[in-house]
Amino acid sequence: MKIGVNVPNFGPGTDPGMLRDWARTVEGLGFDLLMVSDHVAVTPDVAERYPAPFYEPFTTLSWLAGLTTRIRLGTTVLIAPYRHPLLTARMAANLDAFSDGRLVLGVGVGWARQEFAALGVPFERRGRLTDDHLRELRAAWADTAAYGERRIPLWVGGNSDAGLRRAVRFGDAWHPLRCTLPWLSEAAVRLRTTAAAEHRPVPGFAPRIALRLTPAPVTGPERLAGEGTVEQVMADLDRLRLLGAETVVLDPYPGDPDATCHPQPAWQALATVATHTSEDRSSQ
């Protein structure tokens, strides 16, 4: 199972130098994938969670591709309705070529009503627009002379039943975000059931989970996967591997924008997980 990291490409502490340091840290620790988020207009509803500056994902990942050599690069998630599908197809294909085939394109429907309004995109139609976007994206990439021959992995985000069905119909993997482990366990079963009902292959399973290490165990039904002692987190990763996860993305952002000014605790948590992961692999 591969392990990735969601890197904050937003917030008061984020600038090109900080993004460079994040990339070098994540790749240097041996992680397999570096992912960033997507917002175009930092409207008040967006700024409450992810304040400016907000670095556009294709631009950011293109730059980071030149600063890294091994790690895969991706979006978690690109908001599909914000861009024309042919623009997404072209930018993704170019980024994949410039990075020597390291792109993973995660997409989702979006949630910020004010941002949709600022972009002139109808919020109520975002699900249908995302389906159309993915359909046209696949059709565009079928023209290998124009977009290249490599099949870019397409992860479909969304924790809802509609998001799960969308992943089965259009995705190479389903990419649910920040859930409890019991929910993920049940969702892995629903993924197989939905694929059977749609008469389609079961897509991969690539959840994004929290990463919050604590000195004492975290208990209770609301505990997110990835929260707790390092032993709890490693047990969560083992459980997800047994559930069929091909990749798990760790999200160390605690929700406080000021944390982007002080990434050292997140880097230390990632180093702890990397050390335990390396020890587990060497003992097998």
mmCIF file of C-alpha atoms in Angstrom:
data_model
loop_
_atom_site.group_PDB
_atom_site.id
_atom_site.type_symbol
_atom_site.label_atom_id
_atom_site.label_comp_id
_atom_site.label_asym_id
_atom_site.label_seq_id
_atom_site.Cartn_x
_atom_site.Cartn_y
_atom_site.Cartn_z
ATOM 1 C CA MET A 1 0.000 0.000 0.000
ATOM 2 C CA LYS A 2 1.294 3.458 -0.961
ATOM 3 C CA ILE A 3 1.140 6.381 1.455
ATOM 4 C CA GLY A 4 0.726 9.995 0.348
ATOM 5 C CA VAL A 5 0.550 13.391 2.027
ATOM 6 C CA ASN A 6 -1.871 16.273 1.541
ATOM 7 C CA VAL A 7 0.303 19.419 1.589
ATOM 8 C CA PRO A 8 -1.342 22.790 2.420
ATOM 9 C CA ASN A 9 -1.103 25.083 -0.626
ATOM 10 C CA PHE A 10 -2.890 27.895 1.195
ATOM 11 C CA GLY A 11 -2.778 29.980 4.349
ATOM 12 C CA PRO A 12 -0.733 32.791 5.869
ATOM 13 C CA GLY A 13 2.439 30.725 6.248
ATOM 14 C CA THR A 14 2.431 29.320 2.735
ATOM 15 C CA ASP A 15 4.685 30.764 0.056
ATOM 16 C CA PRO A 16 6.922 29.273 -2.645
ATOM 17 C CA GLY A 17 9.727 28.639 -0.161
ATOM 18 C CA MET A 18 7.427 26.838 2.246
ATOM 19 C CA LEU A 19 5.968 24.705 -0.550
ATOM 20 C CA ARG A 20 9.505 23.804 -1.625
ATOM 21 C CA ASP A 21 10.334 22.771 1.941
ATOM 22 C CA TRP A 22 7.166 20.692 2.165
ATOM 23 C CA ALA A 23 7.975 18.909 -1.077
ATOM 24 C CA ARG A 24 11.543 18.144 -0.080
ATOM 25 C CA THR A 25 10.416 16.949 3.354
ATOM 26 C CA VAL A 26 7.687 14.664 2.041
ATOM 27 C CA GLU A 27 9.859 13.185 -0.696
ATOM 28 C CA GLY A 28 12.856 12.923 1.630
ATOM 29 C CA LEU A 29 10.831 10.944 4.171
ATOM 30 C CA GLY A 30 10.048 8.381 1.479
ATOM 31 C CA PHE A 31 6.347 9.029 0.962
ATOM 32 C CA ASP A 32 4.861 7.990 -2.374
ATOM 33 C CA LEU A 33 2.530 10.854 -3.250
ATOM 34 C CA LEU A 34 2.211 14.620 -2.641
ATOM 35 C CA MET A 35 -1.234 16.152 -3.140
ATOM 36 C CA VAL A 36 -2.643 19.689 -2.983
ATOM 37 C CA SER A 37 -6.141 21.171 -2.880
ATOM 38 C CA ASP A 38 -8.116 23.415 -5.229
ATOM 39 C CA HIS A 39 -9.918 26.723 -4.919
ATOM 40 C CA VAL A 40 -10.074 29.440 -7.549
ATOM 41 C CA ALA A 41 -11.864 32.336 -5.838
ATOM 42 C CA VAL A 42 -11.138 32.749 -2.121
ATOM 43 C CA THR A 43 -14.653 33.857 -1.216
ATOM 44 C CA PRO A 44 -15.624 34.289 2.463
ATOM 45 C CA ASP A 45 -16.847 30.705 2.808
ATOM 46 C CA VAL A 46 -13.543 29.421 1.416
ATOM 47 C CA ALA A 47 -11.399 31.862 3.420
ATOM 48 C CA GLU A 48 -12.961 30.684 6.674
ATOM 49 C CA ARG A 49 -11.324 27.297 6.185
ATOM 50 C CA TYR A 50 -8.558 27.902 3.647
ATOM 51 C CA PRO A 51 -7.477 31.563 3.640
ATOM 52 C CA ALA A 52 -5.310 33.317 1.078
ATOM 53 C CA PRO A 53 -2.840 33.063 -0.383
ATOM 54 C CA PHE A 54 -4.157 30.034 -2.244
ATOM 55 C CA TYR A 55 -1.823 28.559 -4.862
ATOM 56 C CA GLU A 56 -3.561 27.116 -7.928
ATOM 57 C CA PRO A 57 -2.917 23.348 -8.070
ATOM 58 C CA PHE A 58 -1.773 22.857 -11.672
ATOM 59 C CA THR A 59 0.658 25.756 -11.409
ATOM 60 C CA THR A 60 1.904 24.587 -8.023
ATOM 61 C CA LEU A 61 2.379 20.966 -9.033
ATOM 62 C CA SER A 62 4.126 21.938 -12.275
ATOM 63 C CA TRP A 63 6.635 23.911 -10.237
ATOM 64 C CA LEU A 64 7.052 21.140 -7.669
ATOM 65 C CA ALA A 65 7.596 18.628 -10.476
ATOM 66 C CA GLY A 66 10.853 20.431 -11.235
ATOM 67 C CA LEU A 67 11.916 20.315 -7.579
ATOM 68 C CA THR A 68 11.252 16.595 -7.064
ATOM 69 C CA THR A 69 12.336 13.449 -8.861
ATOM 70 C CA ARG A 70 10.467 10.430 -7.540
ATOM 71 C CA ILE A 71 7.292 11.320 -5.696
ATOM 72 C CA ARG A 72 3.940 11.274 -7.511
ATOM 73 C CA LEU A 73 1.968 14.520 -7.601
ATOM 74 C CA GLY A 74 -1.785 14.969 -7.405
ATOM 75 C CA THR A 75 -4.910 16.923 -6.542
ATOM 76 C CA THR A 76 -7.186 16.221 -3.587
ATOM 77 C CA VAL A 77 -9.386 17.348 -5.096
ATOM 78 C CA LEU A 78 -9.707 19.443 -8.241
ATOM 79 C CA ILE A 79 -13.200 20.974 -8.360
ATOM 80 C CA ALA A 80 -14.389 19.723 -11.735
ATOM 81 C CA PRO A 81 -17.149 22.297 -12.487
ATOM 82 C CA TYR A 82 -14.724 25.226 -12.122
ATOM 83 C CA ARG A 83 -12.941 24.480 -15.410
ATOM 84 C CA HIS A 84 -13.884 23.436 -18.911
ATOM 85 C CA PRO A 85 -13.138 19.711 -19.283
ATOM 86 C CA LEU A 86 -10.914 20.303 -22.311
ATOM 87 C CA LEU A 87 -8.843 22.745 -20.271
ATOM 88 C CA THR A 88 -8.527 20.181 -17.486
ATOM 89 C CA ALA A 89 -7.599 17.508 -20.025
ATOM 90 C CA ARG A 90 -4.885 19.672 -21.556
ATOM 91 C CA MET A 91 -3.400 20.937 -18.296
ATOM 92 C CA ALA A 92 -3.382 17.478 -16.741
ATOM 93 C CA ALA A 93 -1.787 15.874 -19.796
ATOM 94 C CA ASN A 94 0.895 18.562 -19.952
ATOM 95 C CA LEU A 95 1.656 18.295 -16.243
ATOM 96 C CA ASP A 96 1.851 14.523 -16.516
ATOM 97 C CA ALA A 97 4.331 14.835 -19.388
ATOM 98 C CA PHE A 98 6.462 17.444 -17.602
ATOM 99 C CA SER A 99 6.611 15.274 -14.465
ATOM 100 C CA ASP A 100 7.554 12.080 -16.348
ATOM 101 C CA GLY A 101 4.192 10.426 -15.714
ATOM 102 C CA ARG A 102 3.804 11.223 -12.021
ATOM 103 C CA LEU A 103 0.342 12.836 -11.996
ATOM 104 C CA VAL A 104 -2.692 11.526 -10.104
ATOM 105 C CA LEU A 105 -5.805 13.597 -10.853
ATOM 106 C CA GLY A 106 -8.314 13.630 -8.009
ATOM 107 C CA VAL A 107 -11.598 15.414 -8.750
ATOM 108 C CA GLY A 108 -14.718 16.364 -6.823
ATOM 109 C CA VAL A 109 -17.943 18.359 -7.053
ATOM 110 C CA GLY A 110 -17.108 21.180 -4.600
ATOM 111 C CA TRP A 111 -18.994 22.682 -1.657
ATOM 112 C CA ALA A 112 -18.434 26.477 -1.511
ATOM 113 C CA ARG A 113 -21.646 28.187 -2.668
ATOM 114 C CA GLN A 114 -20.117 31.679 -2.771
ATOM 115 C CA GLU A 115 -17.209 30.470 -4.873
ATOM 116 C CA PHE A 116 -19.581 28.854 -7.370
ATOM 117 C CA ALA A 117 -21.480 32.146 -7.578
ATOM 118 C CA ALA A 118 -18.285 34.136 -8.096
ATOM 119 C CA LEU A 119 -17.349 31.858 -11.000
ATOM 120 C CA GLY A 120 -20.843 31.930 -12.524
ATOM 121 C CA VAL A 121 -21.303 28.172 -12.117
ATOM 122 C CA PRO A 122 -24.707 26.922 -10.862
ATOM 123 C CA PHE A 123 -24.177 25.272 -7.495
ATOM 124 C CA GLU A 124 -27.332 23.153 -7.789
ATOM 125 C CA ARG A 125 -26.023 21.499 -10.968
ATOM 126 C CA ARG A 126 -22.553 20.674 -9.686
ATOM 127 C CA GLY A 127 -23.158 16.917 -9.598
ATOM 128 C CA ARG A 128 -24.433 16.754 -13.178
ATOM 129 C CA LEU A 129 -21.655 19.093 -14.319
ATOM 130 C CA THR A 130 -19.036 16.875 -12.681
ATOM 131 C CA ASP A 131 -20.429 13.774 -14.404
ATOM 132 C CA ASP A 132 -20.330 15.559 -17.757
ATOM 133 C CA HIS A 133 -16.832 16.825 -17.026
ATOM 134 C CA LEU A 134 -15.504 13.342 -16.280
ATOM 135 C CA ARG A 135 -17.195 11.885 -19.338
ATOM 136 C CA GLU A 136 -15.675 14.544 -21.607
ATOM 137 C CA LEU A 137 -12.306 14.237 -19.902
ATOM 138 C CA ARG A 138 -12.168 10.530 -20.666
ATOM 139 C CA ALA A 139 -13.243 11.182 -24.257
ATOM 140 C CA ALA A 140 -10.528 13.805 -24.720
ATOM 141 C CA TRP A 141 -7.782 11.560 -23.347
ATOM 142 C CA ALA A 142 -8.809 8.864 -25.820
ATOM 143 C CA ASP A 143 -7.109 11.064 -28.458
ATOM 144 C CA THR A 144 -3.607 9.905 -27.595
ATOM 145 C CA ALA A 145 -2.048 11.909 -30.417
ATOM 146 C CA ALA A 146 -3.235 15.124 -28.748
ATOM 147 C CA TYR A 147 -2.977 14.207 -25.069
ATOM 148 C CA GLY A 148 -0.395 11.445 -24.821
ATOM 149 C CA GLU A 149 -0.615 7.707 -24.446
ATOM 150 C CA ARG A 150 -0.292 7.371 -20.665
ATOM 151 C CA ARG A 151 -3.497 6.771 -18.755
ATOM 152 C CA ILE A 152 -3.545 9.334 -15.954
ATOM 153 C CA PRO A 153 -5.025 7.826 -12.772
ATOM 154 C CA LEU A 154 -8.379 9.483 -12.091
ATOM 155 C CA TRP A 155 -9.556 9.485 -8.475
ATOM 156 C CA VAL A 156 -13.119 10.578 -7.745
ATOM 157 C CA GLY A 157 -13.733 12.204 -4.370
ATOM 158 C CA GLY A 158 -16.943 12.533 -2.405
ATOM 159 C CA ASN A 159 -18.229 10.745 0.679
ATOM 160 C CA SER A 160 -21.856 10.589 -0.461
ATOM 161 C CA ASP A 161 -23.579 7.718 -2.249
ATOM 162 C CA ALA A 162 -23.551 9.880 -5.380
ATOM 163 C CA GLY A 163 -19.787 10.317 -5.066
ATOM 164 C CA LEU A 164 -19.327 6.575 -4.672
ATOM 165 C CA ARG A 165 -21.446 5.857 -7.769
ATOM 166 C CA ARG A 166 -19.509 8.519 -9.691
ATOM 167 C CA ALA A 167 -16.255 6.792 -8.779
ATOM 168 C CA VAL A 168 -17.583 3.450 -10.012
ATOM 169 C CA ARG A 169 -18.764 4.937 -13.300
ATOM 170 C CA PHE A 170 -15.828 7.199 -14.108
ATOM 171 C CA GLY A 171 -12.895 6.678 -11.761
ATOM 172 C CA ASP A 172 -9.862 4.501 -11.350
ATOM 173 C CA ALA A 173 -10.240 4.910 -7.581
ATOM 174 C CA TRP A 174 -12.684 6.241 -5.008
ATOM 175 C CA HIS A 175 -11.190 8.947 -2.795
ATOM 176 C CA PRO A 176 -13.318 9.608 0.333
ATOM 177 C CA LEU A 177 -12.054 12.280 2.717
ATOM 178 C CA ARG A 178 -11.477 12.344 6.511
ATOM 179 C CA CYS A 179 -13.848 9.699 7.918
ATOM 180 C CA THR A 180 -13.989 7.341 10.862
ATOM 181 C CA LEU A 181 -12.570 3.873 10.442
ATOM 182 C CA PRO A 182 -15.965 2.135 10.949
ATOM 183 C CA TRP A 183 -17.416 4.349 8.219
ATOM 184 C CA LEU A 184 -14.543 3.476 5.882
ATOM 185 C CA SER A 185 -14.947 -0.224 6.657
ATOM 186 C CA GLU A 186 -18.615 -0.102 5.726
ATOM 187 C CA ALA A 187 -17.904 2.094 2.700
ATOM 188 C CA ALA A 188 -15.413 -0.409 1.295
ATOM 189 C CA VAL A 189 -18.220 -2.974 1.243
ATOM 190 C CA ARG A 190 -20.619 -0.480 -0.390
ATOM 191 C CA LEU A 191 -18.018 0.202 -3.070
ATOM 192 C CA ARG A 192 -18.016 -3.445 -4.129
ATOM 193 C CA THR A 193 -21.806 -3.676 -3.916
ATOM 194 C CA THR A 194 -22.281 -0.559 -6.028
ATOM 195 C CA ALA A 195 -19.829 -1.771 -8.656
ATOM 196 C CA ALA A 196 -21.720 -5.053 -8.901
ATOM 197 C CA ALA A 197 -25.044 -3.208 -9.264
ATOM 198 C CA GLU A 198 -23.556 -1.029 -12.022
ATOM 199 C CA HIS A 199 -21.998 -4.086 -13.731
ATOM 200 C CA ARG A 200 -18.632 -2.390 -13.629
ATOM 201 C CA PRO A 201 -15.207 -3.301 -12.229
ATOM 202 C CA VAL A 202 -14.546 -2.309 -8.646
ATOM 203 C CA PRO A 203 -12.382 0.829 -8.686
ATOM 204 C CA GLY A 204 -9.435 1.248 -6.382
ATOM 205 C CA PHE A 205 -9.880 2.491 -2.830
ATOM 206 C CA ALA A 206 -7.728 5.525 -1.919
ATOM 207 C CA PRO A 207 -9.006 7.338 1.185
ATOM 208 C CA ARG A 208 -7.592 10.557 2.617
ATOM 209 C CA ILE A 209 -7.422 10.393 6.394
ATOM 210 C CA ALA A 210 -6.401 12.771 9.155
ATOM 211 C CA LEU A 211 -2.967 12.688 10.749
ATOM 212 C CA ARG A 212 -3.025 13.898 14.361
ATOM 213 C CA LEU A 213 -0.687 12.138 16.756
ATOM 214 C CA THR A 214 -1.506 12.295 20.472
ATOM 215 C CA PRO A 215 0.392 11.036 23.537
ATOM 216 C CA ALA A 216 -2.675 9.192 24.846
ATOM 217 C CA PRO A 217 -5.139 7.044 22.902
ATOM 218 C CA VAL A 218 -8.143 8.762 21.365
ATOM 219 C CA THR A 219 -11.387 6.898 22.031
ATOM 220 C CA GLY A 220 -15.028 7.303 21.148
ATOM 221 C CA PRO A 221 -17.103 6.819 18.008
ATOM 222 C CA GLU A 222 -16.146 10.205 16.534
ATOM 223 C CA ARG A 223 -12.428 9.402 16.304
ATOM 224 C CA LEU A 224 -11.287 9.960 12.744
ATOM 225 C CA ALA A 225 -9.007 7.437 11.108
ATOM 226 C CA GLY A 226 -5.470 8.746 11.601
ATOM 227 C CA GLU A 227 -6.117 10.347 14.995
ATOM 228 C CA GLY A 228 -4.507 9.052 18.171
ATOM 229 C CA THR A 229 -1.253 7.464 19.242
ATOM 230 C CA VAL A 230 1.191 6.287 16.631
ATOM 231 C CA GLU A 231 0.086 2.740 17.449
ATOM 232 C CA GLN A 232 -3.529 3.682 16.662
ATOM 233 C CA VAL A 233 -2.526 5.344 13.409
ATOM 234 C CA MET A 234 -0.431 2.372 12.298
ATOM 235 C CA ALA A 235 -3.328 0.050 13.174
ATOM 236 C CA ASP A 236 -5.623 2.246 11.070
ATOM 237 C CA LEU A 237 -3.234 1.954 8.125
ATOM 238 C CA ASP A 238 -3.076 -1.817 8.552
ATOM 239 C CA ARG A 239 -6.875 -2.004 8.630
ATOM 240 C CA LEU A 240 -7.183 0.114 5.491
ATOM 241 C CA ARG A 241 -4.679 -2.113 3.723
ATOM 242 C CA LEU A 242 -6.792 -5.141 4.621
ATOM 243 C CA LEU A 243 -9.872 -3.312 3.312
ATOM 244 C CA GLY A 244 -8.170 -3.061 -0.069
ATOM 245 C CA ALA A 245 -6.782 0.468 0.006
ATOM 246 C CA GLU A 246 -4.118 0.832 -2.670
ATOM 247 C CA THR A 247 -3.087 4.283 -1.427
ATOM 248 C CA VAL A 248 -3.846 6.214 1.747
ATOM 249 C CA VAL A 249 -3.281 9.973 1.847
ATOM 250 C CA LEU A 250 -2.380 11.500 5.216
ATOM 251 C CA ASP A 251 -3.744 14.984 5.942
ATOM 252 C CA PRO A 252 -1.720 16.671 8.732
ATOM 253 C CA TYR A 253 -3.502 20.050 8.453
ATOM 254 C CA PRO A 254 -5.253 20.572 11.817
ATOM 255 C CA GLY A 255 -7.799 23.096 10.546
ATOM 256 C CA ASP A 256 -6.095 26.167 12.036
ATOM 257 C CA PRO A 257 -4.712 28.447 9.292
ATOM 258 C CA ASP A 258 -1.988 29.681 11.670
ATOM 259 C CA ALA A 259 -0.555 26.151 11.592
ATOM 260 C CA THR A 260 0.666 26.862 8.064
ATOM 261 C CA CYS A 261 3.196 29.236 9.642
ATOM 262 C CA HIS A 262 4.605 26.448 11.816
ATOM 263 C CA PRO A 263 4.775 23.178 9.841
ATOM 264 C CA GLN A 264 7.324 21.530 12.126
ATOM 265 C CA PRO A 265 4.747 19.563 14.202
ATOM 266 C CA ALA A 266 3.234 18.189 10.996
ATOM 267 C CA TRP A 267 6.674 17.265 9.674
ATOM 268 C CA GLN A 268 7.502 15.521 12.961
ATOM 269 C CA ALA A 269 4.263 13.534 12.812
ATOM 270 C CA LEU A 270 5.033 12.515 9.239
ATOM 271 C CA ALA A 271 8.575 11.514 10.216
ATOM 272 C CA THR A 272 7.174 9.347 13.021
ATOM 273 C CA VAL A 273 4.799 7.569 10.641
ATOM 274 C CA ALA A 274 7.567 7.163 8.055
ATOM 275 C CA THR A 275 9.854 5.571 10.646
ATOM 276 C CA HIS A 276 7.204 3.122 11.815
ATOM 277 C CA THR A 277 6.225 2.310 8.234
ATOM 278 C CA SER A 278 9.853 1.573 7.364
ATOM 279 C CA GLU A 279 10.209 -0.640 10.434
ATOM 280 C CA ASP A 280 7.041 -2.569 9.538
ATOM 281 C CA ARG A 281 8.246 -3.171 5.976
ATOM 282 C CA SER A 282 11.686 -4.321 7.103
ATOM 283 C CA SER A 283 10.152 -6.832 9.528
ATOM 284 C CA GLN A 284 7.961 -8.450 6.867
#
